[in-house]
mmCIF file of C-alpha atoms in Angstrom:
data_model
loop_
_atom_site.group_PDB
_atom_site.id
_atom_site.type_symbol
_atom_site.label_atom_id
_atom_site.label_comp_id
_atom_site.label_asym_id
_atom_site.label_seq_id
_atom_site.Cartn_x
_atom_site.Cartn_y
_atom_site.Cartn_z
ATOM 1 C CA UNK W 1 -17.219 36.407 -12.465
ATOM 2 C CA UNK W 2 -20.415 35.379 -10.689
ATOM 3 C CA UNK W 3 -23.171 32.968 -11.736
ATOM 4 C CA UNK W 4 -26.332 31.857 -9.898
ATOM 5 C CA UNK W 5 -25.075 28.296 -9.321
ATOM 6 C CA UNK W 6 -21.595 29.319 -8.218
ATOM 7 C CA UNK W 7 -22.982 32.082 -5.997
ATOM 8 C CA UNK W 8 -25.493 29.685 -4.439
ATOM 9 C CA UNK W 9 -22.827 27.078 -3.674
ATOM 10 C CA UNK W 10 -20.406 29.601 -2.231
ATOM 11 C CA UNK W 11 -23.134 31.111 -0.049
ATOM 12 C CA UNK W 12 -23.664 27.727 1.611
ATOM 13 C CA UNK W 13 -20.057 27.389 2.734
ATOM 14 C CA UNK W 14 -17.312 28.977 4.756
ATOM 15 C CA UNK W 15 -13.551 28.830 5.249
ATOM 16 C CA UNK W 16 -10.926 27.442 7.579
ATOM 17 C CA UNK W 17 -7.143 27.890 7.561
ATOM 18 C CA UNK W 18 -4.764 24.980 7.067
ATOM 19 C CA UNK W 19 -1.133 24.282 6.290
ATOM 20 C CA UNK W 20 0.704 20.985 5.728
ATOM 21 C CA UNK W 21 2.720 19.599 8.622
ATOM 22 C CA UNK W 22 5.805 19.024 6.448
ATOM 23 C CA UNK W 23 7.677 21.511 4.267
ATOM 24 C CA UNK W 24 7.492 25.273 4.177
ATOM 25 C CA UNK W 25 4.162 25.752 2.388
ATOM 26 C CA UNK W 26 2.216 28.736 3.648
ATOM 27 C CA UNK W 27 -1.188 28.500 5.265
ATOM 28 C CA UNK W 28 -4.110 28.484 2.822
ATOM 29 C CA UNK W 29 -7.811 29.255 3.176
ATOM 30 C CA UNK W 30 -9.948 26.187 2.425
ATOM 31 C CA UNK W 31 -13.547 26.524 1.262
ATOM 32 C CA UNK W 32 -15.977 23.901 2.541
ATOM 33 C CA UNK W 33 -19.706 23.197 2.641
ATOM 34 C CA UNK W 34 -21.738 21.305 5.219
ATOM 35 C CA UNK W 35 -25.389 20.358 4.755
ATOM 36 C CA UNK W 36 -27.822 18.275 6.794
ATOM 37 C CA UNK W 37 -28.223 17.449 10.468
ATOM 38 C CA UNK W 38 -24.881 17.826 12.306
ATOM 39 C CA UNK W 39 -25.814 14.725 14.294
ATOM 40 C CA UNK W 40 -26.410 12.587 11.185
ATOM 41 C CA UNK W 41 -23.806 10.140 9.821
ATOM 42 C CA UNK W 42 -20.968 11.921 8.013
ATOM 43 C CA UNK W 43 -20.692 11.603 4.229
ATOM 44 C CA UNK W 44 -17.645 13.287 2.699
ATOM 45 C CA UNK W 45 -17.701 14.170 -1.029
ATOM 46 C CA UNK W 46 -14.259 14.498 -2.692
ATOM 47 C CA UNK W 47 -13.869 16.279 -6.042
ATOM 48 C CA UNK W 48 -11.468 15.783 -8.940
ATOM 49 C CA UNK W 49 -9.226 17.709 -11.353
ATOM 50 C CA UNK W 50 -9.633 20.445 -12.505
ATOM 51 C CA UNK W 51 -13.011 21.113 -10.904
ATOM 52 C CA UNK W 52 -14.160 21.490 -7.283
ATOM 53 C CA UNK W 53 -16.813 20.606 -4.737
ATOM 54 C CA UNK W 54 -19.401 22.331 -6.922
ATOM 55 C CA UNK W 55 -19.460 19.056 -8.894
ATOM 56 C CA UNK W 56 -21.704 17.767 -6.089
ATOM 57 C CA UNK W 57 -24.205 20.640 -6.352
ATOM 58 C CA UNK W 58 -27.085 18.453 -7.586
ATOM 59 C CA UNK W 59 -26.611 15.541 -5.163
ATOM 60 C CA UNK W 60 -25.602 17.259 -1.901
ATOM 61 C CA UNK W 61 -29.116 18.487 -1.157
ATOM 62 C CA UNK W 62 -30.913 15.154 -1.661
ATOM 63 C CA UNK W 63 -28.261 13.315 0.354
ATOM 64 C CA UNK W 64 -28.444 15.820 3.212
ATOM 65 C CA UNK W 65 -31.808 14.394 4.214
ATOM 66 C CA UNK W 66 -30.015 11.303 5.579
ATOM 67 C CA UNK W 67 -26.424 12.427 6.085
ATOM 68 C CA UNK W 68 -24.278 15.244 7.314
ATOM 69 C CA UNK W 69 -22.921 16.005 3.850
ATOM 70 C CA UNK W 70 -19.481 17.615 3.845
ATOM 71 C CA UNK W 71 -17.356 18.781 0.915
ATOM 72 C CA UNK W 72 -14.296 20.961 0.454
ATOM 73 C CA UNK W 73 -12.201 22.499 -2.304
ATOM 74 C CA UNK W 74 -8.611 21.333 -2.251
ATOM 75 C CA UNK W 75 -5.918 24.035 -2.429
ATOM 76 C CA UNK W 76 -5.660 25.105 -6.068
ATOM 77 C CA UNK W 77 -9.325 24.387 -6.815
ATOM 78 C CA UNK W 78 -12.726 26.042 -6.653
ATOM 79 C CA UNK W 79 -13.063 28.763 -4.031
ATOM 80 C CA UNK W 80 -9.970 27.787 -2.018
ATOM 81 C CA UNK W 81 -6.634 29.605 -2.270
ATOM 82 C CA UNK W 82 -4.513 28.873 -5.355
ATOM 83 C CA UNK W 83 -0.938 30.047 -4.730
ATOM 84 C CA UNK W 84 1.597 29.222 -7.437
ATOM 85 C CA UNK W 85 4.449 26.927 -6.451
ATOM 86 C CA UNK W 86 2.641 25.805 -3.292
ATOM 87 C CA UNK W 87 3.525 22.140 -3.696
ATOM 88 C CA UNK W 88 0.234 20.548 -4.678
ATOM 89 C CA UNK W 89 0.152 16.790 -4.174
ATOM 90 C CA UNK W 90 -2.133 13.881 -3.408
ATOM 91 C CA UNK W 91 -0.306 13.319 -0.132
ATOM 92 C CA UNK W 92 -0.978 16.877 1.036
ATOM 93 C CA UNK W 93 -4.620 16.639 0.043
ATOM 94 C CA UNK W 94 -4.967 13.375 1.981
ATOM 95 C CA UNK W 95 -3.414 15.089 4.993
ATOM 96 C CA UNK W 96 -6.017 17.837 4.565
ATOM 97 C CA UNK W 97 -8.833 15.248 4.451
ATOM 98 C CA UNK W 98 -7.607 13.743 7.714
ATOM 99 C CA UNK W 99 -7.472 17.200 9.337
ATOM 100 C CA UNK W 100 -10.887 18.164 7.985
ATOM 101 C CA UNK W 101 -12.642 15.036 9.235
ATOM 102 C CA UNK W 102 -11.001 14.895 12.651
ATOM 103 C CA UNK W 103 -10.448 18.563 13.533
ATOM 104 C CA UNK W 104 -12.995 20.598 11.551
ATOM 105 C CA UNK W 105 -15.902 18.140 11.359
ATOM 106 C CA UNK W 106 -15.028 16.210 14.493
ATOM 107 C CA UNK W 107 -16.135 12.950 12.912
ATOM 108 C CA UNK W 108 -15.518 9.622 14.611
ATOM 109 C CA UNK W 109 -16.633 7.718 11.501
ATOM 110 C CA UNK W 110 -17.871 8.442 7.999
ATOM 111 C CA UNK W 111 -18.483 7.424 4.413
ATOM 112 C CA UNK W 112 -16.163 8.795 1.706
ATOM 113 C CA UNK W 113 -17.476 9.313 -1.851
ATOM 114 C CA UNK W 114 -14.836 10.303 -4.404
ATOM 115 C CA UNK W 115 -14.619 11.222 -8.086
ATOM 116 C CA UNK W 116 -11.811 11.556 -10.655
ATOM 117 C CA UNK W 117 -8.586 12.796 -8.974
ATOM 118 C CA UNK W 118 -10.456 12.536 -5.693
ATOM 119 C CA UNK W 119 -10.357 8.741 -6.091
ATOM 120 C CA UNK W 120 -6.577 8.885 -5.683
ATOM 121 C CA UNK W 121 -6.829 11.053 -2.558
ATOM 122 C CA UNK W 122 -9.481 8.692 -1.199
ATOM 123 C CA UNK W 123 -7.267 5.635 -1.824
ATOM 124 C CA UNK W 124 -4.475 7.242 0.185
ATOM 125 C CA UNK W 125 -6.932 8.001 2.982
ATOM 126 C CA UNK W 126 -8.309 4.466 2.795
ATOM 127 C CA UNK W 127 -4.794 3.103 3.305
ATOM 128 C CA UNK W 128 -4.339 5.322 6.357
ATOM 129 C CA UNK W 129 -7.636 4.086 7.801
ATOM 130 C CA UNK W 130 -6.907 0.428 7.031
ATOM 131 C CA UNK W 131 -3.565 0.724 8.824
ATOM 132 C CA UNK W 132 -5.167 2.293 11.906
ATOM 133 C CA UNK W 133 -3.433 5.648 11.428
ATOM 134 C CA UNK W 134 -6.601 7.746 11.136
ATOM 135 C CA UNK W 135 -8.605 9.403 13.886
ATOM 136 C CA UNK W 136 -11.755 8.686 11.835
ATOM 137 C CA UNK W 137 -13.102 5.230 11.039
ATOM 138 C CA UNK W 138 -13.885 4.715 7.354
ATOM 139 C CA UNK W 139 -17.218 2.914 7.103
ATOM 140 C CA UNK W 140 -17.560 2.694 3.315
ATOM 141 C CA UNK W 141 -15.499 3.911 0.362
ATOM 142 C CA UNK W 142 -17.216 4.862 -2.907
ATOM 143 C CA UNK W 143 -15.157 5.448 -6.058
ATOM 144 C CA UNK W 144 -16.607 6.956 -9.246
ATOM 145 C CA UNK W 145 -15.329 7.818 -12.732
ATOM 146 C CA UNK W 146 -11.605 8.434 -12.554
ATOM 147 C CA UNK W 147 -8.368 7.047 -13.956
ATOM 148 C CA UNK W 148 -7.826 4.584 -11.133
ATOM 149 C CA UNK W 149 -5.859 2.281 -13.445
ATOM 150 C CA UNK W 150 -3.886 4.438 -15.861
ATOM 151 C CA UNK W 151 -2.924 1.753 -18.415
ATOM 152 C CA UNK W 152 -6.608 1.466 -19.398
ATOM 153 C CA UNK W 153 -7.391 5.197 -19.422
ATOM 154 C CA UNK W 154 -7.585 7.511 -22.435
ATOM 155 C CA UNK W 155 -5.839 10.730 -21.453
ATOM 156 C CA UNK W 156 -6.942 13.545 -23.746
ATOM 157 C CA UNK W 157 -4.564 15.669 -25.779
ATOM 158 C CA UNK W 158 -5.416 18.614 -23.537
ATOM 159 C CA UNK W 159 -4.528 16.648 -20.405
ATOM 160 C CA UNK W 160 -1.187 15.669 -21.930
ATOM 161 C CA UNK W 161 -0.458 19.267 -22.941
ATOM 162 C CA UNK W 162 -1.236 20.577 -19.467
ATOM 163 C CA UNK W 163 0.823 17.791 -17.883
ATOM 164 C CA UNK W 164 3.952 18.573 -19.902
ATOM 165 C CA UNK W 165 5.799 21.739 -18.821
ATOM 166 C CA UNK W 166 7.007 22.649 -22.323
ATOM 167 C CA UNK W 167 3.670 22.257 -24.078
ATOM 168 C CA UNK W 168 1.871 23.987 -21.199
ATOM 169 C CA UNK W 169 4.104 27.036 -21.579
ATOM 170 C CA UNK W 170 3.048 27.220 -25.226
ATOM 171 C CA UNK W 171 -0.708 27.097 -24.619
ATOM 172 C CA UNK W 172 -1.193 28.652 -21.176
ATOM 173 C CA UNK W 173 -1.982 32.119 -22.538
ATOM 174 C CA UNK W 174 -4.757 30.731 -24.721
ATOM 175 C CA UNK W 175 -6.467 28.838 -21.891
ATOM 176 C CA UNK W 176 -9.103 30.991 -20.231
ATOM 177 C CA UNK W 177 -11.694 29.899 -17.647
ATOM 178 C CA UNK W 178 -14.399 30.049 -20.328
ATOM 179 C CA UNK W 179 -12.361 28.064 -22.869
ATOM 180 C CA UNK W 180 -11.647 25.335 -20.327
ATOM 181 C CA UNK W 181 -15.240 25.158 -19.079
ATOM 182 C CA UNK W 182 -16.742 25.109 -22.569
ATOM 183 C CA UNK W 183 -14.310 22.427 -23.738
ATOM 184 C CA UNK W 184 -15.182 20.240 -20.781
ATOM 185 C CA UNK W 185 -18.876 20.872 -21.299
ATOM 186 C CA UNK W 186 -18.639 19.592 -24.861
ATOM 187 C CA UNK W 187 -16.531 16.511 -24.102
ATOM 188 C CA UNK W 188 -17.216 15.196 -20.598
ATOM 189 C CA UNK W 189 -20.971 15.627 -20.095
ATOM 190 C CA UNK W 190 -23.923 13.805 -21.690
ATOM 191 C CA UNK W 191 -25.711 15.435 -23.321
ATOM 192 C CA UNK W 192 -22.961 17.969 -24.136
ATOM 193 C CA UNK W 193 -23.211 21.293 -22.282
ATOM 194 C CA UNK W 194 -23.104 24.441 -24.385
ATOM 195 C CA UNK W 195 -21.930 27.964 -23.503
ATOM 196 C CA UNK W 196 -24.526 29.528 -21.244
ATOM 197 C CA UNK W 197 -25.429 26.226 -19.591
ATOM 198 C CA UNK W 198 -25.585 26.678 -15.775
ATOM 199 C CA UNK W 199 -22.933 23.989 -15.261
ATOM 200 C CA UNK W 200 -20.547 25.559 -17.784
ATOM 201 C CA UNK W 201 -21.070 28.995 -16.227
ATOM 202 C CA UNK W 202 -20.423 27.602 -12.750
ATOM 203 C CA UNK W 203 -17.215 25.915 -13.897
ATOM 204 C CA UNK W 204 -16.093 29.139 -15.538
ATOM 205 C CA UNK W 205 -16.654 31.015 -12.285
ATOM 206 C CA UNK W 206 -14.725 28.512 -10.169
ATOM 207 C CA UNK W 207 -11.832 28.363 -12.640
ATOM 208 C CA UNK W 208 -11.687 32.164 -12.666
ATOM 209 C CA UNK W 209 -11.631 32.464 -8.882
ATOM 210 C CA UNK W 210 -8.131 33.510 -7.782
ATOM 211 C CA UNK W 211 -6.926 32.930 -11.366
ATOM 212 C CA UNK W 212 -7.087 29.161 -11.088
ATOM 213 C CA UNK W 213 -5.758 28.611 -14.616
ATOM 214 C CA UNK W 214 -2.277 29.517 -13.382
ATOM 215 C CA UNK W 215 -2.006 26.313 -11.287
ATOM 216 C CA UNK W 216 -3.542 23.788 -13.724
ATOM 217 C CA UNK W 217 -0.122 22.388 -14.646
ATOM 218 C CA UNK W 218 0.852 21.954 -11.003
ATOM 219 C CA UNK W 219 -2.413 20.242 -10.116
ATOM 220 C CA UNK W 220 -2.368 17.652 -12.886
ATOM 221 C CA UNK W 221 1.002 16.321 -11.743
ATOM 222 C CA UNK W 222 -1.036 14.001 -9.552
ATOM 223 C CA UNK W 223 -1.018 11.667 -12.568
ATOM 224 C CA UNK W 224 2.730 11.258 -12.115
ATOM 225 C CA UNK W 225 2.199 10.413 -8.433
ATOM 226 C CA UNK W 226 -0.520 7.960 -9.413
ATOM 227 C CA UNK W 227 1.660 6.228 -12.020
ATOM 228 C CA UNK W 228 4.245 5.427 -9.355
ATOM 229 C CA UNK W 229 1.929 4.113 -6.671
ATOM 230 C CA UNK W 230 -1.403 2.981 -8.130
ATOM 231 C CA UNK W 231 -0.526 -0.739 -7.988
ATOM 232 C CA UNK W 232 0.327 -0.412 -4.304
ATOM 233 C CA UNK W 233 -2.881 1.506 -3.577
ATOM 234 C CA UNK W 234 -5.114 -1.009 -5.347
ATOM 235 C CA UNK W 235 -3.412 -3.953 -3.692
ATOM 236 C CA UNK W 236 -3.961 -2.327 -0.302
ATOM 237 C CA UNK W 237 -7.583 -1.641 -1.194
ATOM 238 C CA UNK W 238 -8.178 -5.331 -1.879
ATOM 239 C CA UNK W 239 -7.168 -6.073 1.735
ATOM 240 C CA UNK W 240 -9.071 -3.193 3.357
ATOM 241 C CA UNK W 241 -11.600 -4.079 6.087
ATOM 242 C CA UNK W 242 -14.394 -1.753 4.891
ATOM 243 C CA UNK W 243 -16.738 -2.240 1.913
ATOM 244 C CA UNK W 244 -15.915 -0.590 -1.413
ATOM 245 C CA UNK W 245 -18.465 0.455 -4.026
ATOM 246 C CA UNK W 246 -17.618 1.483 -7.596
ATOM 247 C CA UNK W 247 -20.137 3.633 -9.509
ATOM 248 C CA UNK W 248 -19.432 4.419 -13.179
ATOM 249 C CA UNK W 249 -21.005 6.498 -15.942
ATOM 250 C CA UNK W 250 -20.840 4.370 -19.082
ATOM 251 C CA UNK W 251 -20.360 7.143 -21.675
ATOM 252 C CA UNK W 252 -16.996 8.197 -20.263
ATOM 253 C CA UNK W 253 -14.235 7.947 -22.877
ATOM 254 C CA UNK W 254 -11.434 9.384 -20.707
ATOM 255 C CA UNK W 255 -11.984 6.947 -17.831
ATOM 256 C CA UNK W 256 -13.956 4.304 -19.742
ATOM 257 C CA UNK W 257 -15.946 1.487 -18.105
ATOM 258 C CA UNK W 258 -13.084 -0.929 -18.778
ATOM 259 C CA UNK W 259 -11.184 0.866 -15.971
ATOM 260 C CA UNK W 260 -13.926 0.092 -13.471
ATOM 261 C CA UNK W 261 -14.318 -3.468 -14.760
ATOM 262 C CA UNK W 262 -10.593 -4.185 -14.499
ATOM 263 C CA UNK W 263 -10.292 -2.826 -10.950
ATOM 264 C CA UNK W 264 -13.389 -4.768 -9.958
ATOM 265 C CA UNK W 265 -12.230 -8.062 -11.480
ATOM 266 C CA UNK W 266 -8.641 -7.835 -10.263
ATOM 267 C CA UNK W 267 -9.014 -6.277 -6.819
ATOM 268 C CA UNK W 268 -12.591 -6.177 -5.530
ATOM 269 C CA UNK W 269 -14.558 -9.161 -6.834
ATOM 270 C CA UNK W 270 -13.180 -11.485 -4.149
ATOM 271 C CA UNK W 271 -12.681 -8.853 -1.457
ATOM 272 C CA UNK W 272 -14.664 -9.715 1.690
ATOM 273 C CA UNK W 273 -17.339 -7.350 2.901
ATOM 274 C CA UNK W 274 -20.200 -6.641 0.515
ATOM 275 C CA UNK W 275 -18.470 -4.735 -2.273
ATOM 276 C CA UNK W 276 -20.514 -3.645 -5.316
ATOM 277 C CA UNK W 277 -20.098 -2.451 -8.899
ATOM 278 C CA UNK W 278 -22.731 -0.236 -10.557
ATOM 279 C CA UNK W 279 -23.061 1.324 -14.003
ATOM 280 C CA UNK W 280 -25.213 4.365 -14.755
ATOM 281 C CA UNK W 281 -26.400 4.528 -18.388
ATOM 282 C CA UNK W 282 -26.703 7.889 -20.150
ATOM 283 C CA UNK W 283 -24.000 9.359 -17.912
ATOM 284 C CA UNK W 284 -20.537 10.560 -18.878
ATOM 285 C CA UNK W 285 -17.482 11.353 -16.746
ATOM 286 C CA UNK W 286 -19.451 13.739 -14.513
ATOM 287 C CA UNK W 287 -22.135 11.194 -13.688
ATOM 288 C CA UNK W 288 -23.232 13.093 -10.573
ATOM 289 C CA UNK W 289 -24.082 16.060 -12.817
ATOM 290 C CA UNK W 290 -25.492 14.172 -15.804
ATOM 291 C CA UNK W 291 -27.770 11.926 -13.741
ATOM 292 C CA UNK W 292 -27.922 13.170 -10.158
ATOM 293 C CA UNK W 293 -31.112 11.284 -9.286
ATOM 294 C CA UNK W 294 -29.593 8.007 -10.490
ATOM 295 C CA UNK W 295 -26.366 8.704 -8.610
ATOM 296 C CA UNK W 296 -28.253 9.286 -5.352
ATOM 297 C CA UNK W 297 -30.356 6.147 -5.907
ATOM 298 C CA UNK W 298 -27.267 4.021 -6.511
ATOM 299 C CA UNK W 299 -25.404 5.461 -3.548
ATOM 300 C CA UNK W 300 -28.278 4.804 -1.149
ATOM 301 C CA UNK W 301 -28.715 1.326 -2.628
ATOM 302 C CA UNK W 302 -25.049 0.583 -1.901
ATOM 303 C CA UNK W 303 -25.006 2.095 1.587
ATOM 304 C CA UNK W 304 -28.331 0.573 2.666
ATOM 305 C CA UNK W 305 -28.350 -2.822 0.898
ATOM 306 C CA UNK W 306 -31.296 -5.173 1.072
ATOM 307 C CA UNK W 307 -30.692 -8.867 1.639
ATOM 308 C CA UNK W 308 -30.863 -11.089 -1.399
ATOM 309 C CA UNK W 309 -30.514 -8.397 -4.050
ATOM 310 C CA UNK W 310 -28.749 -9.702 -7.130
ATOM 311 C CA UNK W 311 -27.406 -7.984 -10.240
ATOM 312 C CA UNK W 312 -29.873 -6.119 -12.429
ATOM 313 C CA UNK W 313 -31.630 -2.822 -12.993
ATOM 314 C CA UNK W 314 -32.583 -0.910 -9.856
ATOM 315 C CA UNK W 315 -35.892 0.162 -11.395
ATOM 316 C CA UNK W 316 -38.012 -0.431 -14.473
ATOM 317 C CA UNK W 317 -37.419 1.557 -17.651
ATOM 318 C CA UNK W 318 -34.678 2.447 -20.078
ATOM 319 C CA UNK W 319 -31.664 4.130 -18.548
ATOM 320 C CA UNK W 320 -32.171 2.567 -15.126
ATOM 321 C CA UNK W 321 -28.959 2.299 -13.082
ATOM 322 C CA UNK W 322 -27.533 -1.205 -12.940
ATOM 323 C CA UNK W 323 -26.078 -3.279 -10.166
ATOM 324 C CA UNK W 324 -23.489 -5.148 -12.235
ATOM 325 C CA UNK W 325 -21.893 -7.376 -9.611
ATOM 326 C CA UNK W 326 -21.374 -8.052 -5.927
ATOM 327 C CA UNK W 327 -18.299 -9.605 -4.364
ATOM 328 C CA UNK W 328 -18.130 -13.325 -3.627
ATOM 329 C CA UNK W 329 -15.768 -15.823 -2.009
ATOM 330 C CA UNK W 330 -14.978 -17.678 -5.228
ATOM 331 C CA UNK W 331 -16.105 -18.282 -8.791
ATOM 332 C CA UNK W 332 -18.202 -21.402 -9.233
ATOM 333 C CA UNK W 333 -17.230 -23.990 -11.829
ATOM 334 C CA UNK W 334 -19.111 -23.905 -15.108
ATOM 335 C CA UNK W 335 -20.800 -27.205 -14.272
ATOM 336 C CA UNK W 336 -21.981 -25.764 -10.959
ATOM 337 C CA UNK W 337 -23.675 -22.902 -12.787
ATOM 338 C CA UNK W 338 -25.554 -25.285 -15.084
ATOM 339 C CA UNK W 339 -26.675 -27.560 -12.268
ATOM 340 C CA UNK W 340 -27.797 -24.812 -9.877
#
């Protein structure tokens, strides 16, 4: 299946071969896109489950005016290879990110912007960078809507069915690329996307590529990995030497704003280094698709902060993106607030 958006995105990219260093997984062809001046600062966009780098279609162009924007499709996603039984994991995808930045891009430093499952890959990469085990220096980490603290998430019935091997075997034949794309369009975008919408058609095309439905169950096992290690990852993030920004679409019911608020309050509020929390009104889980202009505005605001900017709307008008909080050394006493 081809669609204008999917065809456009694929025409901008190319492929490289890669295989994990450990295990006996075969080499896979990885699709990637680069936009902007090759000499500009590197900005890596990391996608989630079950989608692909095409999630960044609306924001990659505007960001390429200031950055060398890079994005790839992990194995099992988008226009990359999708072999069954390959051994999909967050650890392998983080290894791929390290290879991509150091060997394919040749980056000495860069900003990482992640979404959904990509947040988990980015947290693993952040740990590598914080421990000095990466060839690339991480300058800023940006996390957006994803289940980065599972106890406060709302996994859907479909996610649970795909996650469980028995229930997946009972529904796999009924799940087609169009069914998956249309279901996501109705539930995870604001306003809901209907059949025929360019985004729904593009998702259908990427799901259909190399029969991607066949590896959905393998890919979503990242939630099991996350459940074992998320506390360790978040604790490490709180000690990381680089700034962290959290950007959240407020209409998300799967990864609701309480996830972002909890991670901010528990791990980032008192983290040194200019960390920030933003909310984007009128945006759902795929905030970079629902409100691409707002996403770009927030990202640039976080990466190029002005001195003395406090919490509040970034512009006049309803639906303006909000800077909710910035990190601080301590909380003042109530009496201090009243006397200030």
